[in-house]
Amino acid sequence: MFSTFDFDVIARSWQYLFFEGMKFTLTLTAFATLGGLIAGTILALMRLSGIKPLEWFATFYTTLFRSLPLVLVIFWFYFLLPYIGAWATGASRPMQVGALNSALITFTLFEAAYFAEIMRAGIQSIPKGQSAAGYALGLSYWQVMGGIVLPQAFRNMIPVILTQTIVLFQDTSLVYVLSLTDFLGAASKIAQRDGRLVEMYLFAALVYFVISFALSQLVKVLQDRVAIVR
Amino acid sequence: MPMIEIKNISKAYGSFKVLTNCTTSVEKGDVVVVCGPSGSGKSTLIKTVNGLEPFQSGDIVVDGISLSDNATNLNKLRSRVGMVFQNFELFPHLSIMDNLCLAQQKVLGRDRAASEAKGLALLTRVGLTEQAAKFPGQLSGGQQQRVAIARALAMDPICMLFDEPTSALDPEMVNEVLDVMVALAKDGMTMMVVTHEMGFARKVADRVIFMDRGEIVEDAKKDDFFGKPRSERAQQFLSKILQH
């Protein structure tokens, strides 16, 4: 049955697929992971701060974003962000945000909710005695967090963080709704240009699988490697 | 003026009273052992001294500084009061030397070289010079607890609090830790020690405090306590732990 297939289409388009499409996918994944991790850690600290308004905000934020489909949030921000921006800056016309910036902001905010829960679990996995020992030495809250709790929490959570990043890597393909050219978007365009839908989607699936599988193997290796000996 | 003054401390979780009107004091250079059955509030009491456990009424004064005074810089006070925990609580992601240097650098503002010199001197004192580059997980429990004592001493504390320092240790490691503590006591360190090690109390304590159900039942000179404890509860407790 493969006799009618034309896999030559890949050879003709691989530069576009990887240097345009995959580059965008990886950039968005990296940006949202890093931004989401920083914002998520702050949210986790807020949620565990014991200060009610901060707790409420963080709980509301994480619950809200974890309860909405990502596609909906992407649309939402794409159409709303220009107006929010205009309102915030006092401009009379909607801001020009652009599909790319909109995607970066959306994914970062969305991932922050997930990373917040991961970091919260990570922080709670560190025995209370560790921070008590830090305080007993005269360290401040931020010194205890920055020097003792977060480094351990982060290390404990690396496998989970990486797993979430794999999910994110796949989810970035949803930017097709904004007509952005990520890897799947690029494959899709080539497929339709050359009328080679089956070949292209098979190839795209294979690439996603190989990368995700390789990363998940890395998770397994890391699980043993980064564990802190107690 | 006593080094540590505990004045009428009370603490409760809802209607459950953890500490009830506890009053005692520790003079400079004294070693006071706190004992009592589990759940008697002795760990809670010692943790109130450096503000790790908040209390609802009463006051604690350490070296003339009141803990309930809002103007008190709690972090600064804590940096001058050493504490050793039941589960050592070394920082597992840091090397032994980094464990010793962290607070010296961040709290006292010592430079790295001075912190390391101090750390090394203290490791020598507790007999662990060779372990400086290792990580806590590579050390035995007894070694970890000795490092924890060195870590507290690195801050040049004016007094030391020990919260059941040998309870999590295998029996064969208890003595190496107690030896360090005895040496410390003989050097004149002011110490408040929660422990069941009555041999240690006999050897170096000046006073023994017996607690039960959140109250200080007895607060007596060592010889009086072991000679003729007045309360029935203290007698029962002593007979139970001294049987073997």
Short mmCIF file of C-alpha atoms in Angstrom, two decimals:
data_model
loop_
_atom_site.label_atom_id
_atom_site.label_comp_id
_atom_site.label_asym_id
_atom_site.label_seq_id
_atom_site.Cartn_x
_atom_site.Cartn_y
_atom_site.Cartn_z
CA MET A 1 0.00 0.00 0.00
CA PHE A 2 2.98 2.29 0.52
CA SER A 3 3.67 2.21 -3.23
CA THR A 4 1.40 5.16 -3.82
CA PHE A 5 3.02 7.18 -1.02
CA ASP A 6 5.56 9.87 -1.75
CA PHE A 7 7.87 10.29 1.20
CA ASP A 8 10.08 12.47 -0.93
CA VAL A 9 7.92 15.33 0.31
CA ILE A 10 9.86 15.17 3.60
CA ALA A 11 13.21 15.46 1.89
CA ARG A 12 11.94 18.46 0.00
CA SER A 13 10.63 20.28 3.04
CA TRP A 14 12.67 19.22 6.07
CA GLN A 15 14.48 22.51 6.40
CA TYR A 16 11.21 24.39 6.59
CA LEU A 17 9.74 21.81 8.96
CA PHE A 18 12.60 21.92 11.42
CA PHE A 19 14.15 25.37 11.12
CA GLU A 20 10.80 27.13 10.99
CA GLY A 21 8.31 24.79 12.59
CA MET A 22 10.31 22.85 15.17
CA LYS A 23 12.30 25.92 16.13
CA PHE A 24 9.07 27.68 17.02
CA THR A 25 7.71 24.66 18.90
CA LEU A 26 10.89 24.35 20.96
CA THR A 27 11.09 28.09 21.62
CA LEU A 28 7.51 28.18 22.84
CA THR A 29 8.07 25.07 24.98
CA ALA A 30 11.24 26.46 26.54
CA PHE A 31 9.78 29.91 27.13
CA ALA A 32 6.57 28.60 28.69
CA THR A 33 8.47 26.08 30.84
CA LEU A 34 10.89 28.64 32.19
CA GLY A 35 8.30 31.40 32.64
CA GLY A 36 5.73 28.96 33.99
CA LEU A 37 8.22 27.52 36.45
CA ILE A 38 9.16 30.94 37.84
CA ALA A 39 5.56 32.14 38.02
CA GLY A 40 4.44 28.76 39.33
CA THR A 41 7.03 28.83 42.13
CA ILE A 42 5.84 32.29 43.16
CA LEU A 43 2.23 31.04 43.12
CA ALA A 44 3.20 28.01 45.20
CA LEU A 45 4.94 30.24 47.76
CA MET A 46 1.86 32.47 47.87
CA ARG A 47 -0.39 29.47 48.39
CA LEU A 48 1.76 28.21 51.27
CA SER A 49 2.47 31.65 52.74
CA GLY A 50 -0.25 31.54 55.36
CA ILE A 51 -1.29 35.04 54.27
CA LYS A 52 -4.95 34.69 53.39
CA PRO A 53 -5.32 37.12 50.43
CA LEU A 54 -2.21 35.64 48.75
CA GLU A 55 -3.48 32.12 49.40
CA TRP A 56 -6.87 32.94 47.93
CA PHE A 57 -5.41 34.53 44.84
CA ALA A 58 -3.06 31.59 44.17
CA THR A 59 -5.80 29.03 44.80
CA PHE A 60 -8.21 30.89 42.53
CA TYR A 61 -5.61 31.23 39.81
CA THR A 62 -4.49 27.60 39.77
CA THR A 63 -8.02 26.25 40.06
CA LEU A 64 -9.28 28.47 37.26
CA PHE A 65 -6.57 27.63 34.73
CA ARG A 66 -6.57 23.95 35.56
CA SER A 67 -10.30 23.82 34.94
CA LEU A 68 -10.28 25.38 31.46
CA PRO A 69 -9.36 23.72 28.16
CA LEU A 70 -6.10 25.13 26.79
CA VAL A 71 -7.65 25.92 23.39
CA LEU A 72 -10.25 28.06 25.06
CA VAL A 73 -7.60 29.97 26.99
CA ILE A 74 -5.59 30.49 23.79
CA PHE A 75 -8.62 31.99 22.05
CA TRP A 76 -9.57 33.96 25.07
CA PHE A 77 -6.21 35.66 25.40
CA TYR A 78 -5.82 36.19 21.68
CA PHE A 79 -9.04 38.15 21.51
CA LEU A 80 -8.99 39.67 24.99
CA LEU A 81 -5.36 40.59 25.47
CA PRO A 82 -5.44 43.56 23.06
CA TYR A 83 -8.32 45.03 25.05
CA ILE A 84 -6.76 44.29 28.43
CA GLY A 85 -3.54 45.90 27.20
CA ALA A 86 -5.41 48.96 26.03
CA TRP A 87 -7.26 49.21 29.31
CA ALA A 88 -4.04 48.82 31.33
CA THR A 89 -2.14 51.44 29.39
CA GLY A 90 -5.10 53.74 28.94
CA ALA A 91 -4.90 53.60 25.16
CA SER A 92 -8.03 54.23 23.17
CA ARG A 93 -7.52 51.42 20.66
CA PRO A 94 -6.83 47.73 21.23
CA MET A 95 -3.12 46.98 21.56
CA GLN A 96 -1.28 45.18 18.75
CA VAL A 97 -0.15 42.07 20.57
CA GLY A 98 0.21 39.64 17.70
CA ALA A 99 -0.38 35.92 17.58
CA LEU A 100 3.17 35.04 18.69
CA ASN A 101 3.22 37.20 21.82
CA SER A 102 -0.28 36.14 22.64
CA ALA A 103 0.76 32.48 22.44
CA LEU A 104 3.85 33.05 24.59
CA ILE A 105 1.85 34.84 27.29
CA THR A 106 -1.01 32.33 27.22
CA PHE A 107 1.19 29.27 27.49
CA THR A 108 3.28 30.82 30.26
CA LEU A 109 0.23 31.76 32.32
CA PHE A 110 -1.41 28.41 31.68
CA GLU A 111 1.68 26.37 32.56
CA ALA A 112 2.22 28.50 35.68
CA ALA A 113 -0.94 26.97 37.13
CA TYR A 114 0.37 23.44 36.59
CA PHE A 115 3.90 24.17 37.76
CA ALA A 116 2.43 25.90 40.83
CA GLU A 117 0.85 22.62 41.89
CA ILE A 118 4.05 20.70 41.15
CA MET A 119 6.18 23.13 43.16
CA ARG A 120 3.64 23.14 45.98
CA ALA A 121 3.93 19.38 46.23
CA GLY A 122 7.70 19.73 46.04
CA ILE A 123 7.87 22.27 48.84
CA GLN A 124 5.53 20.21 50.99
CA SER A 125 7.71 17.15 50.45
CA ILE A 126 10.55 18.83 52.36
CA PRO A 127 10.31 17.97 56.08
CA LYS A 128 9.29 20.86 58.33
CA GLY A 129 12.44 20.27 60.36
CA GLN A 130 14.54 21.53 57.44
CA SER A 131 13.09 25.02 57.54
CA ALA A 132 13.06 24.91 61.35
CA ALA A 133 16.80 24.21 61.27
CA GLY A 134 17.28 27.14 58.91
CA TYR A 135 15.29 29.51 61.10
CA ALA A 136 17.12 28.26 64.20
CA LEU A 137 20.38 29.38 62.57
CA GLY A 138 18.95 32.87 62.17
CA LEU A 139 18.16 32.68 58.45
CA SER A 140 15.27 34.78 57.14
CA TYR A 141 12.21 33.42 55.28
CA TRP A 142 13.75 34.16 51.88
CA GLN A 143 17.11 32.70 52.87
CA VAL A 144 15.42 29.52 54.11
CA MET A 145 13.35 29.26 50.93
CA GLY A 146 16.13 30.17 48.52
CA GLY A 147 18.95 28.26 50.19
CA ILE A 148 17.28 25.24 51.76
CA VAL A 149 13.69 24.48 50.74
CA LEU A 150 13.43 25.40 47.05
CA PRO A 151 16.70 23.78 45.91
CA GLN A 152 15.58 20.49 47.47
CA ALA A 153 11.98 20.85 46.28
CA PHE A 154 13.17 21.59 42.77
CA ARG A 155 15.48 18.60 42.70
CA ASN A 156 12.78 16.29 44.02
CA MET A 157 10.41 17.53 41.35
CA ILE A 158 12.70 17.48 38.29
CA PRO A 159 11.16 14.24 36.90
CA VAL A 160 7.63 15.63 37.30
CA ILE A 161 8.64 18.99 35.84
CA LEU A 162 10.13 17.24 32.83
CA THR A 163 7.01 15.11 32.39
CA GLN A 164 4.91 18.28 32.42
CA THR A 165 7.29 19.76 29.84
CA ILE A 166 6.69 16.77 27.56
CA VAL A 167 2.94 17.38 27.82
CA LEU A 168 3.53 21.04 27.08
CA PHE A 169 5.71 20.16 24.07
CA GLN A 170 2.75 18.30 22.59
CA ASP A 171 0.22 20.93 23.63
CA THR A 172 2.07 23.69 21.80
CA SER A 173 0.60 22.24 18.60
CA LEU A 174 -2.66 23.92 19.63
CA VAL A 175 -1.29 27.22 18.36
CA TYR A 176 -2.61 26.09 15.00
CA VAL A 177 -5.83 27.83 16.01
CA LEU A 178 -3.92 31.13 15.78
CA SER A 179 -2.45 30.10 12.40
CA LEU A 180 1.06 30.09 13.85
CA THR A 181 3.64 27.90 12.18
CA ASP A 182 4.81 25.43 14.79
CA PHE A 183 6.07 22.01 13.75
CA LEU A 184 2.61 20.58 13.19
CA GLY A 185 1.49 23.79 11.50
CA ALA A 186 4.46 23.63 9.14
CA ALA A 187 3.79 19.99 8.37
CA SER A 188 0.18 20.82 7.77
CA LYS A 189 1.00 23.60 5.31
CA ILE A 190 3.38 21.41 3.33
CA ALA A 191 0.89 18.57 3.37
CA GLN A 192 -1.81 20.71 1.86
CA ARG A 193 0.50 22.45 -0.60
CA ASP A 194 1.77 19.14 -1.98
CA GLY A 195 -1.38 17.10 -1.40
CA ARG A 196 0.55 14.64 0.77
CA LEU A 197 -1.56 14.64 3.93
CA VAL A 198 -1.03 11.02 5.02
CA GLU A 199 2.74 11.05 4.57
CA MET A 200 3.18 14.35 6.34
CA TYR A 201 0.97 13.56 9.31
CA LEU A 202 2.63 10.17 9.68
CA PHE A 203 6.01 11.86 9.70
CA ALA A 204 4.86 14.54 12.18
CA ALA A 205 3.52 11.86 14.51
CA LEU A 206 6.81 10.00 14.30
CA VAL A 207 8.82 13.12 15.18
CA TYR A 208 6.59 13.97 18.15
CA PHE A 209 6.81 10.38 19.32
CA VAL A 210 10.59 10.15 19.05
CA ILE A 211 11.20 13.40 20.93
CA SER A 212 8.61 12.71 23.64
CA PHE A 213 9.79 9.14 24.09
CA ALA A 214 13.43 10.20 24.33
CA LEU A 215 12.52 12.79 26.97
CA SER A 216 10.48 10.30 28.97
CA GLN A 217 13.47 7.95 28.97
CA LEU A 218 15.53 10.85 30.28
CA VAL A 219 12.97 11.25 33.08
CA LYS A 220 13.58 7.65 34.11
CA VAL A 221 17.33 8.15 34.21
CA LEU A 222 17.01 11.39 36.14
CA GLN A 223 14.66 9.85 38.68
CA ASP A 224 17.52 7.81 40.07
CA ARG A 225 20.26 10.31 39.38
CA VAL A 226 18.93 13.46 41.05
CA ALA A 227 17.39 11.91 44.14
CA ILE A 228 18.97 13.43 47.24
CA VAL A 229 20.40 10.82 49.57
CA ARG A 230 19.02 11.35 53.05
CA MET B 1 20.44 37.80 85.33
CA PRO B 2 19.69 34.28 84.01
CA MET B 3 20.63 33.45 80.43
CA ILE B 4 17.19 31.99 79.70
CA GLU B 5 14.09 32.98 81.64
CA ILE B 6 10.82 31.21 80.94
CA LYS B 7 8.01 33.10 82.59
CA ASN B 8 4.57 31.58 82.92
CA ILE B 9 4.38 30.19 79.39
CA SER B 10 1.10 28.68 78.22
CA LYS B 11 0.17 27.24 74.87
CA ALA B 12 -2.93 25.43 73.67
CA TYR B 13 -4.29 23.99 70.43
CA GLY B 14 -7.97 24.75 70.84
CA SER B 15 -8.92 23.25 74.16
CA PHE B 16 -5.90 20.96 74.27
CA LYS B 17 -3.28 22.43 76.56
CA VAL B 18 0.28 21.75 75.42
CA LEU B 19 1.98 23.93 78.01
CA THR B 20 0.45 25.23 81.21
CA ASN B 21 2.08 28.05 83.19
CA CYS B 22 5.65 26.86 82.73
CA THR B 23 8.20 28.87 84.64
CA THR B 24 11.90 28.18 84.96
CA SER B 25 15.27 29.67 84.18
CA VAL B 26 18.76 28.69 83.12
CA GLU B 27 21.75 30.51 84.60
CA LYS B 28 24.78 31.31 82.51
CA GLY B 29 27.07 28.28 82.33
CA ASP B 30 24.43 25.92 83.69
CA VAL B 31 23.27 22.68 82.12
CA VAL B 32 19.59 21.98 82.61
CA VAL B 33 18.12 18.65 81.56
CA VAL B 34 14.42 18.46 80.73
CA CYS B 35 12.83 15.03 80.93
CA GLY B 36 9.40 13.51 81.08
CA PRO B 37 7.14 11.03 79.31
CA SER B 38 6.43 11.51 75.60
CA GLY B 39 3.74 14.06 74.94
CA SER B 40 4.60 15.93 78.13
CA GLY B 41 5.45 19.10 76.21
CA LYS B 42 9.20 19.13 76.77
CA SER B 43 10.07 19.47 73.08
CA THR B 44 7.47 22.17 72.68
CA LEU B 45 8.89 24.03 75.68
CA ILE B 46 12.45 24.02 74.37
CA LYS B 47 11.29 25.19 70.95
CA THR B 48 9.56 28.18 72.46
CA VAL B 49 12.93 29.41 73.74
CA ASN B 50 14.10 30.46 70.26
CA GLY B 51 10.63 31.23 68.97
CA LEU B 52 10.20 28.16 66.76
CA GLU B 53 7.01 27.43 68.68
CA PRO B 54 4.79 30.42 69.35
CA PHE B 55 3.11 30.67 72.75
CA GLN B 56 -0.11 32.35 73.78
CA SER B 57 0.73 33.84 77.13
CA GLY B 58 3.74 34.49 79.31
CA ASP B 59 7.16 35.62 78.15
CA ILE B 60 10.63 34.30 77.44
CA VAL B 61 13.72 36.41 77.98
CA VAL B 62 17.01 35.28 76.46
CA ASP B 63 20.10 37.24 77.48
CA GLY B 64 17.88 40.13 78.50
CA ILE B 65 15.92 40.17 75.24
CA SER B 66 12.19 39.48 75.43
CA LEU B 67 10.68 37.24 72.77
CA SER B 68 7.22 38.75 73.07
CA ASP B 69 8.57 42.25 72.48
CA ASN B 70 7.61 43.27 68.95
CA ALA B 71 10.84 45.24 68.60
CA THR B 72 12.91 42.08 69.04
CA ASN B 73 14.71 40.93 65.91
CA LEU B 74 13.87 37.24 66.12
CA ASN B 75 16.29 36.21 63.37
CA LYS B 76 19.15 37.92 65.16
CA LEU B 77 18.24 36.34 68.48
CA ARG B 78 17.99 32.89 66.88
CA SER B 79 21.42 33.27 65.33
CA ARG B 80 22.81 33.58 68.87
CA VAL B 81 20.95 30.55 70.24
CA GLY B 82 22.22 27.21 68.93
CA MET B 83 19.77 24.41 68.41
CA VAL B 84 20.26 20.69 67.79
CA PHE B 85 17.32 18.62 66.56
CA GLN B 86 16.26 15.04 67.08
CA ASN B 87 16.56 14.27 63.35
CA PHE B 88 19.81 16.22 62.84
CA GLU B 89 18.28 18.31 60.04
CA LEU B 90 21.49 18.75 58.14
CA PHE B 91 20.79 20.17 54.68
CA PRO B 92 21.08 17.07 52.46
CA HIS B 93 21.77 19.00 49.25
CA LEU B 94 24.83 20.72 50.71
CA SER B 95 28.23 19.30 51.60
CA ILE B 96 29.23 19.12 55.26
CA MET B 97 31.39 22.22 54.84
CA ASP B 98 28.57 24.12 53.11
CA ASN B 99 26.24 23.10 55.94
CA LEU B 100 28.69 24.68 58.36
CA CYS B 101 29.27 27.82 56.29
CA LEU B 102 25.75 28.68 55.07
CA ALA B 103 24.51 30.64 58.08
CA GLN B 104 27.95 32.00 58.98
CA GLN B 105 28.07 33.69 55.59
CA LYS B 106 24.43 34.65 55.19
CA VAL B 107 23.59 35.64 58.75
CA LEU B 108 26.88 36.73 60.30
CA GLY B 109 28.35 38.07 57.06
CA ARG B 110 31.64 36.21 57.48
CA ASP B 111 33.63 35.69 54.31
CA ARG B 112 34.06 32.21 52.89
CA ALA B 113 37.64 31.74 54.10
CA ALA B 114 36.85 32.68 57.70
CA SER B 115 33.71 30.50 57.64
CA GLU B 116 35.64 27.51 56.35
CA ALA B 117 38.40 28.01 58.92
CA LYS B 118 35.80 28.11 61.68
CA GLY B 119 33.98 25.12 60.21
CA LEU B 120 37.15 23.09 59.98
CA ALA B 121 38.16 23.91 63.55
CA LEU B 122 34.76 22.75 64.79
CA LEU B 123 34.83 19.58 62.67
CA THR B 124 38.16 18.79 64.29
CA ARG B 125 36.60 19.41 67.68
CA VAL B 126 33.84 16.86 67.01
CA GLY B 127 36.33 14.48 65.39
CA LEU B 128 35.11 14.68 61.79
CA THR B 129 37.82 16.62 59.95
CA GLU B 130 37.94 14.10 57.09
CA GLN B 131 34.23 14.41 56.31
CA ALA B 132 34.21 18.07 55.22
CA ALA B 133 33.68 17.37 51.51
CA LYS B 134 31.09 14.62 51.98
CA PHE B 135 27.33 14.97 51.96
CA PRO B 136 25.09 14.30 54.97
CA GLY B 137 23.64 11.14 53.39
CA GLN B 138 27.10 9.59 53.37
CA LEU B 139 27.51 9.94 57.15
CA SER B 140 26.18 7.79 59.97
CA GLY B 141 23.52 9.18 62.29
CA GLY B 142 26.02 9.82 65.05
CA GLN B 143 28.34 11.63 62.66
CA GLN B 144 25.48 13.71 61.30
CA GLN B 145 24.44 14.77 64.78
CA ARG B 146 28.01 15.78 65.62
CA VAL B 147 28.07 17.88 62.44
CA ALA B 148 24.77 19.42 63.51
CA ILE B 149 26.34 20.38 66.84
CA ALA B 150 29.33 21.87 65.00
CA ARG B 151 26.97 23.77 62.71
CA ALA B 152 25.24 25.35 65.71
CA LEU B 153 28.58 26.15 67.38
CA ALA B 154 29.82 27.86 64.22
CA MET B 155 27.46 30.72 65.02
CA ASP B 156 29.26 31.36 68.36
CA PRO B 157 26.05 30.83 70.34
CA ILE B 158 25.54 32.24 73.83
CA CYS B 159 23.59 29.12 74.75
CA MET B 160 22.57 25.82 73.19
CA LEU B 161 19.24 24.00 73.01
CA PHE B 162 19.16 20.23 72.43
CA ASP B 163 15.87 18.60 71.48
CA GLU B 164 16.27 14.85 72.12
CA PRO B 165 19.64 14.78 70.33
CA THR B 166 20.16 11.04 70.73
CA SER B 167 16.61 9.70 70.32
CA ALA B 168 16.92 9.00 66.59
CA LEU B 169 20.30 7.30 66.91
CA ASP B 170 21.19 3.64 66.89
CA PRO B 171 22.31 2.68 70.40
CA GLU B 172 25.98 2.27 69.47
CA MET B 173 26.11 5.87 68.27
CA VAL B 174 24.59 7.53 71.31
CA ASN B 175 27.84 7.85 73.21
CA GLU B 176 29.82 9.62 70.49
CA VAL B 177 27.21 12.38 70.54
CA LEU B 178 26.94 12.49 74.32
CA ASP B 179 30.74 12.75 74.59
CA VAL B 180 30.67 15.89 72.46
CA MET B 181 27.89 17.31 74.63
CA VAL B 182 29.70 16.48 77.86
CA ALA B 183 32.82 18.22 76.58
CA LEU B 184 30.73 21.22 75.65
CA ALA B 185 29.16 21.34 79.10
CA LYS B 186 32.57 21.16 80.74
CA ASP B 187 33.70 24.09 78.60
CA GLY B 188 31.03 26.13 80.35
CA MET B 189 28.39 26.30 77.61
CA THR B 190 24.92 27.20 78.82
CA MET B 191 22.75 24.27 77.79
CA MET B 192 19.11 23.26 77.92
CA VAL B 193 18.78 19.60 76.97
CA VAL B 194 15.64 17.56 76.40
CA THR B 195 16.75 13.96 76.78
CA HIS B 196 16.03 10.58 78.28
CA GLU B 197 19.74 9.96 78.85
CA MET B 198 19.81 10.01 82.63
CA GLY B 199 23.49 9.07 82.63
CA PHE B 200 24.20 12.33 80.85
CA ALA B 201 22.04 14.20 83.36
CA ARG B 202 23.89 12.58 86.25
CA LYS B 203 27.25 13.45 84.76
CA VAL B 204 26.88 17.10 83.78
CA ALA B 205 23.46 18.53 84.67
CA ASP B 206 23.16 21.25 87.27
CA ARG B 207 19.40 20.98 87.42
CA VAL B 208 16.76 18.57 86.18
CA ILE B 209 13.28 19.62 85.13
CA PHE B 210 10.58 16.97 85.02
CA MET B 211 7.53 17.66 82.88
CA ASP B 212 4.22 15.87 82.57
CA ARG B 213 1.08 16.85 80.68
CA GLY B 214 2.39 20.27 79.77
CA GLU B 215 3.38 21.23 83.29
CA ILE B 216 6.71 21.54 85.00
CA VAL B 217 6.19 19.09 87.83
CA GLU B 218 9.67 19.24 89.27
CA ASP B 219 12.53 21.65 88.93
CA ALA B 220 15.31 20.56 91.23
CA LYS B 221 19.06 20.37 91.69
CA LYS B 222 20.42 17.21 90.10
CA ASP B 223 21.26 15.47 93.38
CA ASP B 224 17.89 16.28 94.86
CA PHE B 225 16.11 15.01 91.75
CA PHE B 226 17.89 11.68 91.62
CA GLY B 227 18.07 11.38 95.39
CA LYS B 228 14.52 12.07 96.38
CA PRO B 229 12.16 13.28 93.67
CA ARG B 230 9.20 14.70 95.51
CA SER B 231 6.35 14.03 93.12
CA GLU B 232 4.88 10.62 92.58
CA ARG B 233 4.84 11.15 88.82
CA ALA B 234 8.56 11.84 88.74
CA GLN B 235 9.23 8.77 90.89
CA GLN B 236 7.21 6.59 88.54
CA PHE B 237 8.93 8.02 85.50
CA LEU B 238 12.39 7.47 86.97
CA SER B 239 11.63 3.93 88.04
CA LYS B 240 10.42 3.13 84.51
CA ILE B 241 13.44 4.45 82.64
CA LEU B 242 16.06 3.39 85.17
CA GLN B 243 14.90 -0.22 85.41
CA HIS B 244 17.25 -1.53 82.76
#
